[in-house]
mmCIF file of C-alpha atoms in Angstrom:
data_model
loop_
_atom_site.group_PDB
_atom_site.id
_atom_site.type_symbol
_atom_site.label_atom_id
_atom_site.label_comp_id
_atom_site.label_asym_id
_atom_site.label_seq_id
_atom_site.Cartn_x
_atom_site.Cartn_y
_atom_site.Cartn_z
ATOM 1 C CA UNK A 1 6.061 39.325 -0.059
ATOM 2 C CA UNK A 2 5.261 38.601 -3.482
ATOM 3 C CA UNK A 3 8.449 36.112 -4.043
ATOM 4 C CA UNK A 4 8.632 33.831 -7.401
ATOM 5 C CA UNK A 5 8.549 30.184 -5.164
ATOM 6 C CA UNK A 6 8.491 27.821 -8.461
ATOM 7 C CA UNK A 7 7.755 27.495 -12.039
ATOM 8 C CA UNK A 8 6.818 24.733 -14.091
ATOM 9 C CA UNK A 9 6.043 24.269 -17.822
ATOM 10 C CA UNK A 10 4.407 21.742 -20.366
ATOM 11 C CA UNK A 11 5.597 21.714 -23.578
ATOM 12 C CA UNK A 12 3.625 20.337 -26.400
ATOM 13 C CA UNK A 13 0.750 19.715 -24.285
ATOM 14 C CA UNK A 14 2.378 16.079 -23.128
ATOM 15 C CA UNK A 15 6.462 16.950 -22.059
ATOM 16 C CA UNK A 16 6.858 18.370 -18.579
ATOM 17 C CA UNK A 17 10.204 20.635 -20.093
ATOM 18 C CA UNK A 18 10.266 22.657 -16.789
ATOM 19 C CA UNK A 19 9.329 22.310 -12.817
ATOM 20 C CA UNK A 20 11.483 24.288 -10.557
ATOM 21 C CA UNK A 21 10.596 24.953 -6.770
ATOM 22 C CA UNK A 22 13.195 27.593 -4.685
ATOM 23 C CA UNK A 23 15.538 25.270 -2.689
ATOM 24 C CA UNK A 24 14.781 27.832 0.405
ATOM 25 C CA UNK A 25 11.073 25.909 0.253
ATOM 26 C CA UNK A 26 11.738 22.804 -0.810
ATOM 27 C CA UNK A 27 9.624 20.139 0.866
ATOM 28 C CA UNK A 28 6.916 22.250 1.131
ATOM 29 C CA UNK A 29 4.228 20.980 -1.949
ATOM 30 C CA UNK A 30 5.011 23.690 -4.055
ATOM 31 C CA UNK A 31 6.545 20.655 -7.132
ATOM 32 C CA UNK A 32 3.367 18.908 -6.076
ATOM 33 C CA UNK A 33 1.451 21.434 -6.788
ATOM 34 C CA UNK A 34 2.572 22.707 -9.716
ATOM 35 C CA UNK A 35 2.797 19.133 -10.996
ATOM 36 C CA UNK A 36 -0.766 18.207 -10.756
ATOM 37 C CA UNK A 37 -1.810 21.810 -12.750
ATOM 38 C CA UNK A 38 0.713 20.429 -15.355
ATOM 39 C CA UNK A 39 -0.829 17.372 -15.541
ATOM 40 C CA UNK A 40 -4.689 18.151 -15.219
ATOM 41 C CA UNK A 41 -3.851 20.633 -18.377
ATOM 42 C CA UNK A 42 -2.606 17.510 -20.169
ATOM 43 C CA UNK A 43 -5.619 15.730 -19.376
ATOM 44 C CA UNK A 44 -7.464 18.964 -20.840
ATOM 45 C CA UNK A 45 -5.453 18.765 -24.002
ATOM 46 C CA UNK A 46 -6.837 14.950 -24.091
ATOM 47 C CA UNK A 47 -2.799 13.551 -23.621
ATOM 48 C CA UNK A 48 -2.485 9.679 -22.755
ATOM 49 C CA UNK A 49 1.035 10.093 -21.736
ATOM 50 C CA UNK A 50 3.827 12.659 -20.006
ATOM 51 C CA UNK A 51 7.142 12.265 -20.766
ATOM 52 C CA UNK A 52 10.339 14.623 -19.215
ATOM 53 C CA UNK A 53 13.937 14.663 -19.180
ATOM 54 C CA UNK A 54 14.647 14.478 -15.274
ATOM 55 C CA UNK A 55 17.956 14.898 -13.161
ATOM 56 C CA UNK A 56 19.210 12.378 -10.932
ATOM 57 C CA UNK A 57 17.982 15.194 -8.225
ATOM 58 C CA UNK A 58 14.084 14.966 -9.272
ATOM 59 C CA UNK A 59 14.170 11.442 -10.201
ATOM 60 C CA UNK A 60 13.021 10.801 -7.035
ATOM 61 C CA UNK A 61 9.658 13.219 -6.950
ATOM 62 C CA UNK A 62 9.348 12.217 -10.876
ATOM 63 C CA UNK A 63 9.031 8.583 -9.491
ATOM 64 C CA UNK A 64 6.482 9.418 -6.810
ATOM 65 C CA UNK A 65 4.446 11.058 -9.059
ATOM 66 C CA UNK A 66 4.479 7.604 -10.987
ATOM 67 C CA UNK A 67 6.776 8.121 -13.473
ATOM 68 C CA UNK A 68 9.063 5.189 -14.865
ATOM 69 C CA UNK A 69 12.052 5.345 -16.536
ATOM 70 C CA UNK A 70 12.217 4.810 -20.143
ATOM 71 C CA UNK A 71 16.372 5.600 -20.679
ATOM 72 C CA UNK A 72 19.283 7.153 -18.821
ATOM 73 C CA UNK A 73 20.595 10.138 -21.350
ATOM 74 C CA UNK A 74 23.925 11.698 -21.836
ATOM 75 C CA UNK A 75 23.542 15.607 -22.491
ATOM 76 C CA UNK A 76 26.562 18.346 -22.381
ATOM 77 C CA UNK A 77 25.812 21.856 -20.916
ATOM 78 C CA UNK A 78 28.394 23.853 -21.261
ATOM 79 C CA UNK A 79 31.337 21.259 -22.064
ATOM 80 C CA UNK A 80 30.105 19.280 -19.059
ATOM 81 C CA UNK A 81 28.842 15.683 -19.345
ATOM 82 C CA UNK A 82 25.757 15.311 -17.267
ATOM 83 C CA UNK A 83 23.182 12.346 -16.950
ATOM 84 C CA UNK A 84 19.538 12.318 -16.998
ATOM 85 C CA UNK A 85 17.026 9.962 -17.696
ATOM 86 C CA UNK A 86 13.833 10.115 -20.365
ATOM 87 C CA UNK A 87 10.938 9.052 -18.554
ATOM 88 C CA UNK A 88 7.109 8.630 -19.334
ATOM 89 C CA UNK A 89 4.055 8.359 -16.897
ATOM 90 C CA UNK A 90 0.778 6.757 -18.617
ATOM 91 C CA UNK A 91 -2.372 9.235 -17.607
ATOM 92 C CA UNK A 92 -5.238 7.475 -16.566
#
């Protein structure tokens, strides 16, 4: 089976704009994953810092991966207020 699991994307060479992982394999390393490819191409592109606009749902994984946040945002999709937070992880 040849099934799309995830995606992720970096934007700029230092914004994370995109990491999605199917929620039918959730918990399974796939964000993990794809995270660390995201950030070793940073490091390739010679990036001190990641930043990413997160949902309250990743915050969690955004913070394990050592991000911090820098603001909570306000953004409307579709007529619908939703919150998210700016956040920035310092690469070492």
């Amino acid at each position: 089976n040849e099934s799309i699991l995830g995606f992720g994307s970096l934007k700029d060479f230092n914004h994370v704009d995109m990491l999605y992982v199917h929620h039918n394999h959730l918990g399974e390393g796939i964000a993990h994953t794809l995270y660390l490819a995201i950030e070793n191409e940073a490091k390739q592109q010679h990036q001190t810092i990641l930043t990413s606009d997160v949902s309250k749902t990743a915050l969690p994984f955004f913070e394990k991966m050592g991000f911090s946040i820098i603001t909570p945002q306000t953004v409307v999709r579709q007529g619908v207020e939703l919150i998210n937070y700016k956040m920035k992880k310092v690469l070492s």
